[in-house]
């Protein structure tokens, strides 16, 4: 199963990708995480990536494509993967098509107001990238990751100035991808307007049933 997750920043796709990766036993490839790893290195490329990300803009296609190709050709991706955060524009989509055959595209959706609330409350683990939220999806101990015990932090690009910019960039550059994958017959919608952790189990079973061909669409859980 070669899955692609689309949806605006903060819609919840990263959280669901982390759960589904365990259920489906395939790796979760987040291009944001790949770039954050690269940005940690004190190299000219790392510093350049860091600057672009902090502004909420998109990293150069050429750099992104190289990092993705390196990751997707690793051994653990042979039986499939969940690609999250890529493609972000039609150039990247064209490139991906030459590289692999995506089997399903899940388009995660939520109301703008809910997305902004989620992003401003989001806290992330410095080590394993697990995602929590100060409102709906708190860790057991404040400020500490449940999975690996590392400190949690707020990403610089989850601060209000960057959040606004990221949502604008998403609307302008990434939305055309929805038409692209719909025309390819690969797109299915996943609406998450409820608190992510409250509906997680039900939604994950529906997604699994859909991927196994047992149901034709994924219904919104109200
Ligand atoms: P994310 O973790 O997916 O929200 O991504 C965080 C940031 O990484 C984005 O705001 C971009 O600056 C950068 N980024 C992630 N994926 C891509 C991509 N496919 N192309 C260009 N920039 C990306």
mmCIF file of N, CA and C and ligand atoms in Angstrom, residues 31-32 35-36 53 57-59 64 85-86 88 92 155 157 166, ligand 1:
data_model
loop_
_atom_site.group_PDB
_atom_site.id
_atom_site.type_symbol
_atom_site.label_atom_id
_atom_site.label_comp_id
_atom_site.label_asym_id
_atom_site.label_seq_id
_atom_site.Cartn_x
_atom_site.Cartn_y
_atom_site.Cartn_z
ATOM 1 N N UNK A 31 7.711 14.574 5.123
ATOM 2 C CA UNK A 31 8.787 15.393 4.529
ATOM 3 C C UNK A 31 9.162 16.543 5.470
ATOM 4 N N UNK A 32 8.204 17.015 6.286
ATOM 5 C CA UNK A 32 8.533 18.034 7.291
ATOM 6 C C UNK A 32 9.594 17.487 8.259
ATOM 7 N N UNK A 35 12.989 17.241 6.609
ATOM 8 C CA UNK A 35 13.616 18.573 6.514
ATOM 9 C C UNK A 35 14.090 19.066 7.876
ATOM 10 N N UNK A 36 13.293 18.786 8.922
ATOM 11 C CA UNK A 36 13.722 19.219 10.268
ATOM 12 C C UNK A 36 15.020 18.530 10.671
ATOM 13 N N UNK A 53 11.797 27.246 6.421
ATOM 14 C CA UNK A 53 10.744 26.608 7.225
ATOM 15 C C UNK A 53 10.200 27.561 8.279
ATOM 16 N N UNK A 57 7.400 29.095 4.448
ATOM 17 C CA UNK A 57 7.387 28.939 2.990
ATOM 18 C C UNK A 57 7.796 27.518 2.596
ATOM 19 N N UNK A 58 7.711 27.226 1.292
ATOM 20 C CA UNK A 58 8.077 25.883 0.847
ATOM 21 C C UNK A 58 9.560 25.809 0.509
ATOM 22 N N UNK A 59 10.192 24.720 0.876
ATOM 23 C CA UNK A 59 11.595 24.476 0.558
ATOM 24 C C UNK A 59 11.698 24.199 -0.953
ATOM 25 N N UNK A 64 14.036 19.216 -2.008
ATOM 26 C CA UNK A 64 13.012 18.317 -1.461
ATOM 27 C C UNK A 64 12.993 16.991 -2.205
ATOM 28 N N UNK A 85 2.920 15.116 3.636
ATOM 29 C CA UNK A 85 3.597 16.407 3.410
ATOM 30 C C UNK A 85 4.213 16.511 2.023
ATOM 31 N N UNK A 86 4.051 15.510 1.210
ATOM 32 C CA UNK A 86 4.578 15.501 -0.147
ATOM 33 C C UNK A 86 3.577 14.793 -1.046
ATOM 34 N N UNK A 88 3.648 18.911 -2.425
ATOM 35 C CA UNK A 88 3.052 20.172 -1.986
ATOM 36 C C UNK A 88 2.667 21.023 -3.189
ATOM 37 N N UNK A 92 5.980 18.686 -7.885
ATOM 38 C CA UNK A 92 6.355 17.540 -7.037
ATOM 39 C C UNK A 92 5.472 16.328 -7.356
ATOM 40 N N UNK A 155 6.698 23.938 17.863
ATOM 41 C CA UNK A 155 7.478 24.257 16.668
ATOM 42 C C UNK A 155 7.393 25.746 16.380
ATOM 43 N N UNK A 157 7.270 27.155 13.601
ATOM 44 C CA UNK A 157 6.301 27.454 12.549
ATOM 45 C C UNK A 157 4.862 27.156 12.983
ATOM 46 N N UNK A 166 1.447 29.578 6.462
ATOM 47 C CA UNK A 166 1.398 28.186 5.996
ATOM 48 C C UNK A 166 0.031 27.843 5.418
HETATM 49 P P1 LIG B 1 4.976 19.991 7.802
HETATM 50 O O1 LIG B 1 5.668 19.321 8.932
HETATM 51 O O2 LIG B 1 4.478 19.043 6.741
HETATM 52 O O3 LIG B 1 3.901 20.962 8.247
HETATM 53 O O4 LIG B 1 6.091 20.860 7.054
HETATM 54 C C1 LIG B 1 6.780 21.898 7.726
HETATM 55 C C2 LIG B 1 7.491 22.766 6.716
HETATM 56 O O5 LIG B 1 8.459 21.977 5.988
HETATM 57 C C3 LIG B 1 6.614 23.397 5.633
HETATM 58 O O6 LIG B 1 5.980 24.588 6.074
HETATM 59 C C4 LIG B 1 7.648 23.640 4.544
HETATM 60 O O7 LIG B 1 8.463 24.754 4.850
HETATM 61 C C5 LIG B 1 8.530 22.416 4.627
HETATM 62 N N1 LIG B 1 8.058 21.303 3.768
HETATM 63 C C6 LIG B 1 7.533 20.098 4.167
HETATM 64 N N2 LIG B 1 7.249 19.323 3.105
HETATM 65 C C7 LIG B 1 7.612 20.030 2.016
HETATM 66 C C8 LIG B 1 7.555 19.775 0.601
HETATM 67 N N3 LIG B 1 7.038 18.634 0.110
HETATM 68 N N4 LIG B 1 8.036 20.746 -0.237
HETATM 69 C C9 LIG B 1 8.554 21.894 0.237
HETATM 70 N N5 LIG B 1 8.615 22.210 1.542
HETATM 71 C C10 LIG B 1 8.142 21.290 2.432
#
